[in-house]
Amino acid sequence: MTGTGTYVYAVARSAVECPCEGVAPVRTIAGAGLVAYVSTVPLGEFGEGPLRRSLEDLDWLAVTARAHHRVVEAVAAATPTAPVRLVTVYADDAQVRDLLERRRDDFLEVLSHVTGRREWGVKAYVSPSASSSSPAIGDGHRGTGSGDPRAGDGDPRAGDGDPRAGDGVRKPGTAYLQRRQASLRGRERLRRQIAGRAEHIHAALSSLAVASCRHRAQDPQLSGRNEAMLLNGAYLVDEGRDEEFAATVGSLGGDGVEVRLTGPWAPYSFTVMEAC
Amino acid sequence: MLRRDVVADDRIPPERVALVDLLDRLLEGGVVLTGDLVLSIADVDLVRISLRTIIVSIEGDEAA
């Protein structure tokens, strides 16, 4: 495929200096009181066929995502910005200008929604200590002590007994199955508690945010973490409430749940122009 | 207890933001445009992309 296309990074109300390199040199297209940040790209790389293949190449995706992010960050640091989804490519500048005119009201609405606000990401994981704790502790002591009326009688041997007796009478296979059942029940209970924690964390943070949404939990093979991810939330927060938000995030961890804050991000999760 | 990956006063440069966090936003967020596009990512099966990238990353790890 030959020729060039126009790659769009973001739309804002004003043109700001963008001293960064995107997927190619960055320039602006103005129209209808809006400014699109774009690059001219070769269709040999950014045409439909090449893109479908490239998007499945993690190295290409990483380089392109970071280039896109650099431009969005630079613009968002200077002016309210609506990031455009990765690899949105038009045939030429005229189509982009037409887009700004056609969707002007939508863009202005999105831009006013994100003005003075920033996106924060909050991820919650099961702490390694919680997932490895065994609820089977104490299993071997069942039936000793409390059921014996003579236990507190002063007979020195009554509460003591033979420490091997309990293990000796129980078949090892039965003990194993009982421990395993207790462990499964414990794990199920833990899982329910933890799902409840995720809901609680998301609700508490949403109440401080002007908008919120949940991304899919990250695949451990991409995130590099083995712990189960309970929550992958995004929150649009008024700039004046950043500290309050961060403090709340900090207070929601513990008791088997680790909470991580990322951001501030350009408002990627809140400019979708559809329900998030 | 709280660990911040990026903070307002000390921004992590774009090169160091975790790729997986970035892809959450770049593949699921942002303005979705349709119409006379050469290609929008909205047209591409994202589940397939993420599956394939995972496979590629695993193969890359094993080769390393």
mmCIF file of C-alpha atoms in Angstrom:
data_model
loop_
_atom_site.group_PDB
_atom_site.id
_atom_site.type_symbol
_atom_site.label_atom_id
_atom_site.label_comp_id
_atom_site.label_asym_id
_atom_site.label_seq_id
_atom_site.Cartn_x
_atom_site.Cartn_y
_atom_site.Cartn_z
ATOM 1 C CA MET A 1 0.000 0.000 0.000
ATOM 2 C CA THR A 2 1.359 3.429 -0.892
ATOM 3 C CA GLY A 3 0.491 6.975 0.109
ATOM 4 C CA THR A 4 0.034 8.611 3.472
ATOM 5 C CA GLY A 5 -2.656 8.960 6.093
ATOM 6 C CA THR A 6 -3.347 11.338 8.982
ATOM 7 C CA TYR A 7 -2.869 9.793 12.420
ATOM 8 C CA VAL A 8 -4.839 11.528 15.201
ATOM 9 C CA TYR A 9 -3.591 11.608 18.829
ATOM 10 C CA ALA A 10 -5.882 14.022 20.583
ATOM 11 C CA VAL A 11 -8.286 16.948 20.256
ATOM 12 C CA ALA A 12 -8.135 20.113 22.358
ATOM 13 C CA ARG A 13 -9.506 23.646 22.271
ATOM 14 C CA SER A 14 -6.158 25.338 21.776
ATOM 15 C CA ALA A 15 -2.891 24.765 19.971
ATOM 16 C CA VAL A 16 0.014 24.294 22.348
ATOM 17 C CA GLU A 17 3.662 23.707 21.754
ATOM 18 C CA CYS A 18 4.259 19.979 21.443
ATOM 19 C CA PRO A 19 8.015 19.518 21.540
ATOM 20 C CA CYS A 20 7.789 15.771 21.303
ATOM 21 C CA GLU A 21 8.009 13.141 18.651
ATOM 22 C CA GLY A 22 4.970 10.945 18.146
ATOM 23 C CA VAL A 23 4.811 8.059 15.696
ATOM 24 C CA ALA A 24 6.127 10.769 13.315
ATOM 25 C CA PRO A 25 6.569 14.582 13.631
ATOM 26 C CA VAL A 26 3.521 16.140 15.275
ATOM 27 C CA ARG A 27 1.535 19.044 13.841
ATOM 28 C CA THR A 28 -1.912 20.520 14.358
ATOM 29 C CA ILE A 29 -5.057 20.893 12.269
ATOM 30 C CA ALA A 30 -7.450 23.660 13.362
ATOM 31 C CA GLY A 31 -11.154 23.853 12.649
ATOM 32 C CA ALA A 32 -14.462 24.758 14.316
ATOM 33 C CA GLY A 33 -12.657 26.208 17.343
ATOM 34 C CA LEU A 34 -10.868 22.914 17.966
ATOM 35 C CA VAL A 35 -7.363 21.652 17.339
ATOM 36 C CA ALA A 36 -6.431 18.102 16.357
ATOM 37 C CA TYR A 37 -2.888 16.868 17.061
ATOM 38 C CA VAL A 38 -1.818 14.684 14.183
ATOM 39 C CA SER A 39 1.074 13.128 12.262
ATOM 40 C CA THR A 40 1.407 12.193 8.618
ATOM 41 C CA VAL A 41 2.041 8.451 8.482
ATOM 42 C CA PRO A 42 2.869 6.065 5.643
ATOM 43 C CA LEU A 43 0.030 3.706 4.801
ATOM 44 C CA GLY A 44 2.647 1.048 4.196
ATOM 45 C CA GLU A 45 2.827 0.867 8.007
ATOM 46 C CA PHE A 46 -0.483 2.416 9.081
ATOM 47 C CA GLY A 47 -2.813 1.109 6.399
ATOM 48 C CA GLU A 48 -5.478 -1.384 7.371
ATOM 49 C CA GLY A 49 -3.629 -4.551 6.379
ATOM 50 C CA PRO A 50 -0.260 -3.691 7.984
ATOM 51 C CA LEU A 51 -1.993 -2.411 11.131
ATOM 52 C CA ARG A 52 -3.976 -5.578 11.665
ATOM 53 C CA ARG A 53 -0.714 -7.501 11.704
ATOM 54 C CA SER A 54 1.307 -4.910 13.656
ATOM 55 C CA LEU A 55 -1.260 -4.643 16.438
ATOM 56 C CA GLU A 56 -0.501 -8.230 17.375
ATOM 57 C CA ASP A 57 3.215 -7.531 17.640
ATOM 58 C CA LEU A 58 3.901 -6.577 21.234
ATOM 59 C CA ASP A 59 7.107 -4.690 20.436
ATOM 60 C CA TRP A 60 5.425 -2.609 17.741
ATOM 61 C CA LEU A 61 2.442 -2.034 20.028
ATOM 62 C CA ALA A 62 4.714 -0.880 22.874
ATOM 63 C CA VAL A 63 6.638 1.598 20.727
ATOM 64 C CA THR A 64 3.454 2.970 19.164
ATOM 65 C CA ALA A 65 1.567 3.176 22.464
ATOM 66 C CA ARG A 66 4.423 5.096 24.088
ATOM 67 C CA ALA A 67 4.704 7.482 21.147
ATOM 68 C CA HIS A 68 0.944 8.118 21.276
ATOM 69 C CA HIS A 69 1.109 8.589 25.050
ATOM 70 C CA ARG A 70 4.020 11.067 24.796
ATOM 71 C CA VAL A 71 1.989 13.368 22.571
ATOM 72 C CA VAL A 72 -1.193 13.067 24.638
ATOM 73 C CA GLU A 73 0.753 13.756 27.869
ATOM 74 C CA ALA A 74 2.486 16.817 26.435
ATOM 75 C CA VAL A 75 -0.787 18.313 25.204
ATOM 76 C CA ALA A 76 -2.745 17.366 28.337
ATOM 77 C CA ALA A 77 -0.104 18.993 30.552
ATOM 78 C CA ALA A 78 -0.836 22.318 28.818
ATOM 79 C CA THR A 79 -4.555 22.296 28.019
ATOM 80 C CA PRO A 80 -7.707 20.204 28.575
ATOM 81 C CA THR A 81 -7.406 17.310 26.162
ATOM 82 C CA ALA A 82 -9.534 14.548 24.710
ATOM 83 C CA PRO A 83 -7.170 11.681 23.864
ATOM 84 C CA VAL A 84 -8.149 9.699 20.794
ATOM 85 C CA ARG A 85 -7.952 5.916 20.882
ATOM 86 C CA LEU A 86 -4.719 4.322 19.710
ATOM 87 C CA VAL A 87 -4.181 4.079 15.939
ATOM 88 C CA THR A 88 -6.997 6.185 14.575
ATOM 89 C CA VAL A 89 -5.946 6.971 11.020
ATOM 90 C CA TYR A 90 -7.749 9.125 8.434
ATOM 91 C CA ALA A 91 -7.086 9.298 4.716
ATOM 92 C CA ASP A 92 -6.109 12.969 4.801
ATOM 93 C CA ASP A 93 -6.289 16.282 6.685
ATOM 94 C CA ALA A 94 -9.552 17.297 5.027
ATOM 95 C CA GLN A 95 -11.295 14.365 6.704
ATOM 96 C CA VAL A 96 -9.946 15.418 10.106
ATOM 97 C CA ARG A 97 -11.138 18.994 9.563
ATOM 98 C CA ASP A 98 -14.525 17.624 8.573
ATOM 99 C CA LEU A 99 -14.578 15.514 11.749
ATOM 100 C CA LEU A 100 -13.890 18.568 13.952
ATOM 101 C CA GLU A 101 -16.799 20.400 12.353
ATOM 102 C CA ARG A 102 -19.201 17.469 12.444
ATOM 103 C CA ARG A 103 -18.471 16.404 16.023
ATOM 104 C CA ARG A 104 -17.761 19.894 17.410
ATOM 105 C CA ASP A 105 -20.465 19.787 20.075
ATOM 106 C CA ASP A 106 -19.435 16.321 21.256
ATOM 107 C CA PHE A 107 -15.804 17.359 21.561
ATOM 108 C CA LEU A 108 -16.672 20.550 23.441
ATOM 109 C CA GLU A 109 -18.843 18.576 25.842
ATOM 110 C CA VAL A 110 -16.090 16.037 26.505
ATOM 111 C CA LEU A 111 -13.485 18.786 26.931
ATOM 112 C CA SER A 112 -15.597 20.705 29.411
ATOM 113 C CA HIS A 113 -16.183 17.452 31.346
ATOM 114 C CA VAL A 114 -12.446 16.866 31.819
ATOM 115 C CA THR A 115 -11.367 20.482 32.381
ATOM 116 C CA GLY A 116 -9.729 20.895 35.792
ATOM 117 C CA ARG A 117 -9.845 17.155 36.415
ATOM 118 C CA ARG A 118 -7.372 14.332 36.141
ATOM 119 C CA GLU A 119 -7.624 10.595 35.854
ATOM 120 C CA TRP A 120 -6.205 8.312 38.543
ATOM 121 C CA GLY A 121 -5.874 4.568 38.284
ATOM 122 C CA VAL A 122 -6.373 2.308 41.286
ATOM 123 C CA LYS A 123 -5.499 -1.360 41.182
ATOM 124 C CA ALA A 124 -6.246 -3.731 44.041
ATOM 125 C CA TYR A 125 -4.605 -7.130 44.435
ATOM 126 C CA VAL A 126 -4.885 -9.992 46.878
ATOM 127 C CA SER A 127 -1.764 -9.667 49.029
ATOM 128 C CA PRO A 128 0.566 -12.660 48.752
ATOM 129 C CA SER A 129 0.272 -13.200 52.526
ATOM 130 C CA ALA A 130 -3.524 -13.526 52.326
ATOM 131 C CA SER A 131 -3.589 -16.006 49.470
ATOM 132 C CA SER A 132 -1.086 -18.337 51.101
ATOM 133 C CA SER A 133 -2.518 -18.369 54.640
ATOM 134 C CA SER A 134 -3.960 -21.758 55.527
ATOM 135 C CA PRO A 135 -7.284 -21.998 57.338
ATOM 136 C CA ALA A 136 -6.462 -25.604 58.327
ATOM 137 C CA ILE A 137 -4.409 -24.534 61.340
ATOM 138 C CA GLY A 138 -5.761 -26.057 64.578
ATOM 139 C CA ASP A 139 -7.368 -28.981 62.833
ATOM 140 C CA GLY A 140 -5.365 -31.579 64.761
ATOM 141 C CA HIS A 141 -6.583 -30.302 68.133
ATOM 142 C CA ARG A 142 -10.260 -30.795 67.504
ATOM 143 C CA GLY A 143 -12.031 -32.754 70.259
ATOM 144 C CA THR A 144 -9.422 -32.264 72.950
ATOM 145 C CA GLY A 145 -9.890 -30.132 75.996
ATOM 146 C CA SER A 146 -13.316 -28.560 75.878
ATOM 147 C CA GLY A 147 -15.360 -31.776 75.863
ATOM 148 C CA ASP A 148 -13.678 -33.311 78.921
ATOM 149 C CA PRO A 149 -15.499 -32.423 82.163
ATOM 150 C CA ARG A 150 -12.432 -33.300 84.182
ATOM 151 C CA ALA A 151 -10.125 -31.035 82.256
ATOM 152 C CA GLY A 152 -10.026 -28.332 84.914
ATOM 153 C CA ASP A 153 -10.171 -30.773 87.841
ATOM 154 C CA GLY A 154 -6.626 -30.666 88.987
ATOM 155 C CA ASP A 155 -5.675 -34.006 87.528
ATOM 156 C CA PRO A 156 -2.372 -33.157 85.893
ATOM 157 C CA ARG A 157 -2.827 -35.821 83.227
ATOM 158 C CA ALA A 158 -6.418 -34.971 82.207
ATOM 159 C CA GLY A 159 -5.763 -32.007 79.921
ATOM 160 C CA ASP A 160 -2.497 -33.372 78.770
ATOM 161 C CA GLY A 161 -3.214 -36.826 77.436
ATOM 162 C CA ASP A 162 -1.093 -38.464 74.861
ATOM 163 C CA PRO A 163 -0.151 -35.936 72.196
ATOM 164 C CA ARG A 164 0.052 -38.720 69.608
ATOM 165 C CA ALA A 165 -3.387 -40.195 70.348
ATOM 166 C CA GLY A 166 -5.346 -37.920 68.012
ATOM 167 C CA ASP A 167 -3.110 -38.568 65.051
ATOM 168 C CA GLY A 168 -2.897 -42.274 65.751
ATOM 169 C CA VAL A 169 -6.615 -43.066 65.620
ATOM 170 C CA ARG A 170 -7.421 -40.971 62.556
ATOM 171 C CA LYS A 171 -6.608 -42.435 59.183
ATOM 172 C CA PRO A 172 -4.116 -40.221 57.395
ATOM 173 C CA GLY A 173 -6.282 -40.106 54.228
ATOM 174 C CA THR A 174 -9.318 -38.868 56.178
ATOM 175 C CA ALA A 175 -7.287 -36.213 57.894
ATOM 176 C CA TYR A 176 -5.964 -35.070 54.554
ATOM 177 C CA LEU A 177 -9.449 -34.860 53.039
ATOM 178 C CA GLN A 178 -10.767 -32.961 56.038
ATOM 179 C CA ARG A 179 -7.905 -30.522 55.877
ATOM 180 C CA ARG A 180 -8.437 -30.102 52.168
ATOM 181 C CA GLN A 181 -12.167 -29.467 52.577
ATOM 182 C CA ALA A 182 -11.527 -26.937 55.303
ATOM 183 C CA SER A 183 -8.957 -25.305 53.074
ATOM 184 C CA LEU A 184 -11.379 -25.128 50.113
ATOM 185 C CA ARG A 185 -14.128 -23.711 52.304
ATOM 186 C CA GLY A 186 -11.682 -21.182 53.663
ATOM 187 C CA ARG A 187 -10.549 -20.208 50.214
ATOM 188 C CA GLU A 188 -14.125 -19.793 48.984
ATOM 189 C CA ARG A 189 -14.926 -17.625 51.991
ATOM 190 C CA LEU A 190 -11.798 -15.586 51.346
ATOM 191 C CA ARG A 191 -12.739 -15.145 47.704
ATOM 192 C CA ARG A 192 -16.202 -13.845 48.624
ATOM 193 C CA GLN A 193 -14.769 -11.474 51.209
ATOM 194 C CA ILE A 194 -12.264 -10.198 48.701
ATOM 195 C CA ALA A 195 -14.867 -9.608 45.970
ATOM 196 C CA GLY A 196 -16.809 -7.603 48.533
ATOM 197 C CA ARG A 197 -13.692 -5.585 49.295
ATOM 198 C CA ALA A 198 -13.301 -4.670 45.610
ATOM 199 C CA GLU A 199 -16.891 -3.383 45.501
ATOM 200 C CA HIS A 200 -16.307 -1.421 48.675
ATOM 201 C CA ILE A 201 -13.072 0.145 47.417
ATOM 202 C CA HIS A 202 -14.649 1.100 44.084
ATOM 203 C CA ALA A 203 -17.700 2.633 45.788
ATOM 204 C CA ALA A 204 -15.585 4.622 48.249
ATOM 205 C CA LEU A 205 -13.392 6.041 45.488
ATOM 206 C CA SER A 206 -16.309 6.690 43.133
ATOM 207 C CA SER A 207 -17.901 8.876 45.789
ATOM 208 C CA LEU A 208 -14.851 11.193 45.631
ATOM 209 C CA ALA A 209 -14.710 11.236 41.839
ATOM 210 C CA VAL A 210 -16.884 13.024 39.277
ATOM 211 C CA ALA A 211 -16.837 9.880 37.134
ATOM 212 C CA SER A 212 -15.455 6.382 37.442
ATOM 213 C CA CYS A 213 -15.192 3.169 35.512
ATOM 214 C CA ARG A 214 -13.671 -0.275 35.835
ATOM 215 C CA HIS A 215 -11.267 -1.663 33.290
ATOM 216 C CA ARG A 216 -10.902 -5.399 32.870
ATOM 217 C CA ALA A 217 -8.612 -7.040 35.383
ATOM 218 C CA GLN A 218 -5.128 -7.286 33.927
ATOM 219 C CA ASP A 219 -3.851 -10.640 32.819
ATOM 220 C CA PRO A 220 -1.073 -11.731 35.214
ATOM 221 C CA GLN A 221 1.056 -12.640 32.221
ATOM 222 C CA LEU A 222 1.015 -9.024 31.054
ATOM 223 C CA SER A 223 1.140 -7.335 34.451
ATOM 224 C CA GLY A 224 3.943 -9.576 35.723
ATOM 225 C CA ARG A 225 2.154 -10.107 39.035
ATOM 226 C CA ASN A 226 0.904 -13.452 40.263
ATOM 227 C CA GLU A 227 -1.626 -12.098 42.729
ATOM 228 C CA ALA A 228 -5.222 -11.971 41.561
ATOM 229 C CA MET A 229 -6.320 -8.485 40.557
ATOM 230 C CA LEU A 230 -9.594 -7.535 42.242
ATOM 231 C CA LEU A 231 -10.055 -4.087 40.838
ATOM 232 C CA ASN A 232 -8.677 -2.113 37.905
ATOM 233 C CA GLY A 233 -10.492 1.170 38.358
ATOM 234 C CA ALA A 234 -10.196 4.618 36.782
ATOM 235 C CA TYR A 235 -11.438 7.773 38.505
ATOM 236 C CA LEU A 236 -11.838 11.306 37.199
ATOM 237 C CA VAL A 237 -11.017 13.591 40.111
ATOM 238 C CA ASP A 238 -11.162 17.380 40.545
ATOM 239 C CA GLU A 239 -7.598 18.694 40.771
ATOM 240 C CA GLY A 240 -8.206 20.173 44.212
ATOM 241 C CA ARG A 241 -9.162 16.763 45.611
ATOM 242 C CA ASP A 242 -6.044 14.850 44.537
ATOM 243 C CA GLU A 243 -4.633 14.630 48.050
ATOM 244 C CA GLU A 244 -7.917 13.577 49.588
ATOM 245 C CA PHE A 245 -8.308 10.929 46.919
ATOM 246 C CA ALA A 246 -4.774 9.587 47.414
ATOM 247 C CA ALA A 247 -5.251 9.496 51.187
ATOM 248 C CA THR A 248 -8.475 7.542 50.767
ATOM 249 C CA VAL A 249 -6.781 5.076 48.439
ATOM 250 C CA GLY A 250 -4.109 4.589 51.102
ATOM 251 C CA SER A 251 -6.703 3.909 53.780
ATOM 252 C CA LEU A 252 -8.483 1.205 51.756
ATOM 253 C CA GLY A 253 -5.608 -1.284 51.595
ATOM 254 C CA GLY A 254 -4.586 -3.816 54.226
ATOM 255 C CA ASP A 255 -6.278 -6.952 55.578
ATOM 256 C CA GLY A 256 -5.161 -9.081 52.672
ATOM 257 C CA VAL A 257 -5.596 -6.471 49.953
ATOM 258 C CA GLU A 258 -2.849 -4.384 48.398
ATOM 259 C CA VAL A 259 -3.868 -1.165 46.676
ATOM 260 C CA ARG A 260 -1.783 0.662 44.087
ATOM 261 C CA LEU A 261 -2.374 4.173 42.778
ATOM 262 C CA THR A 262 -1.257 5.243 39.295
ATOM 263 C CA GLY A 263 -1.516 8.639 37.743
ATOM 264 C CA PRO A 264 -2.268 11.347 37.140
ATOM 265 C CA TRP A 265 -3.214 10.259 33.644
ATOM 266 C CA ALA A 266 -4.623 12.254 30.788
ATOM 267 C CA PRO A 267 -8.368 11.501 30.903
ATOM 268 C CA TYR A 268 -8.177 8.477 28.602
ATOM 269 C CA SER A 269 -10.946 6.568 30.351
ATOM 270 C CA PHE A 270 -13.397 9.486 30.310
ATOM 271 C CA THR A 271 -13.404 10.706 26.745
ATOM 272 C CA VAL A 272 -14.889 7.626 25.169
ATOM 273 C CA MET A 273 -17.997 9.523 23.940
ATOM 274 C CA GLU A 274 -19.929 6.382 24.871
ATOM 275 C CA ALA A 275 -20.709 4.841 28.221
ATOM 276 C CA CYS A 276 -17.453 3.726 29.817
ATOM 277 C CA MET B 1 1.108 0.960 52.816
ATOM 278 C CA LEU B 2 0.155 2.932 49.724
ATOM 279 C CA ARG B 3 2.581 2.670 46.853
ATOM 280 C CA ARG B 4 2.219 5.194 44.105
ATOM 281 C CA ASP B 5 3.469 4.286 40.693
ATOM 282 C CA VAL B 6 3.299 7.844 39.426
ATOM 283 C CA VAL B 7 2.840 11.002 41.440
ATOM 284 C CA ALA B 8 1.923 14.497 40.426
ATOM 285 C CA ASP B 9 5.139 16.103 41.675
ATOM 286 C CA ASP B 10 7.432 13.489 40.261
ATOM 287 C CA ARG B 11 5.949 12.170 37.075
ATOM 288 C CA ILE B 12 7.348 9.006 35.676
ATOM 289 C CA PRO B 13 8.474 9.727 32.131
ATOM 290 C CA PRO B 14 6.230 8.154 29.473
ATOM 291 C CA GLU B 15 8.953 5.594 28.731
ATOM 292 C CA ARG B 16 8.615 4.117 32.207
ATOM 293 C CA VAL B 17 4.853 3.936 32.618
ATOM 294 C CA ALA B 18 3.911 0.265 32.775
ATOM 295 C CA LEU B 19 2.879 -0.815 29.293
ATOM 296 C CA VAL B 20 -0.007 -2.854 30.632
ATOM 297 C CA ASP B 21 -1.492 0.185 32.418
ATOM 298 C CA LEU B 22 -1.053 2.231 29.275
ATOM 299 C CA LEU B 23 -2.745 -0.358 27.062
ATOM 300 C CA ASP B 24 -5.743 -0.491 29.420
ATOM 301 C CA ARG B 25 -6.296 3.135 28.532
ATOM 302 C CA LEU B 26 -5.153 3.283 24.937
ATOM 303 C CA LEU B 27 -7.096 0.223 23.812
ATOM 304 C CA GLU B 28 -10.254 0.696 25.890
ATOM 305 C CA GLY B 29 -10.356 4.451 26.425
ATOM 306 C CA GLY B 30 -10.063 7.607 24.392
ATOM 307 C CA VAL B 31 -12.342 9.124 21.840
ATOM 308 C CA VAL B 32 -13.593 6.459 19.462
ATOM 309 C CA LEU B 33 -14.009 7.862 15.989
ATOM 310 C CA THR B 34 -15.831 6.157 13.225
ATOM 311 C CA GLY B 35 -16.588 7.114 9.672
ATOM 312 C CA ASP B 36 -14.050 7.650 6.941
ATOM 313 C CA LEU B 37 -11.165 6.076 8.770
ATOM 314 C CA VAL B 38 -8.433 4.074 7.185
ATOM 315 C CA LEU B 39 -8.610 1.979 10.323
ATOM 316 C CA SER B 40 -9.777 2.535 13.842
ATOM 317 C CA ILE B 41 -8.814 0.184 16.596
ATOM 318 C CA ALA B 42 -12.546 -0.040 17.252
ATOM 319 C CA ASP B 43 -12.695 -2.217 14.135
ATOM 320 C CA VAL B 44 -10.139 -4.658 15.420
ATOM 321 C CA ASP B 45 -10.965 -7.530 17.714
ATOM 322 C CA LEU B 46 -9.292 -6.393 20.936
ATOM 323 C CA VAL B 47 -9.608 -9.742 22.647
ATOM 324 C CA ARG B 48 -7.644 -11.276 19.819
ATOM 325 C CA ILE B 49 -5.003 -8.566 20.083
ATOM 326 C CA SER B 50 -4.542 -9.080 23.792
ATOM 327 C CA LEU B 51 -4.403 -12.849 23.423
ATOM 328 C CA ARG B 52 -1.849 -12.621 20.686
ATOM 329 C CA THR B 53 0.297 -10.098 22.543
ATOM 330 C CA ILE B 54 0.265 -12.321 25.609
ATOM 331 C CA ILE B 55 1.394 -15.280 23.524
ATOM 332 C CA VAL B 56 4.132 -13.168 21.965
ATOM 333 C CA SER B 57 5.309 -11.961 25.375
ATOM 334 C CA ILE B 58 5.429 -15.500 26.759
ATOM 335 C CA GLU B 59 7.359 -16.745 23.766
ATOM 336 C CA GLY B 60 9.703 -13.789 24.172
ATOM 337 C CA ASP B 61 10.289 -14.663 27.845
ATOM 338 C CA GLU B 62 11.084 -18.244 27.030
ATOM 339 C CA ALA B 63 13.492 -17.267 24.304
ATOM 340 C CA ALA B 64 15.309 -14.868 26.628
#
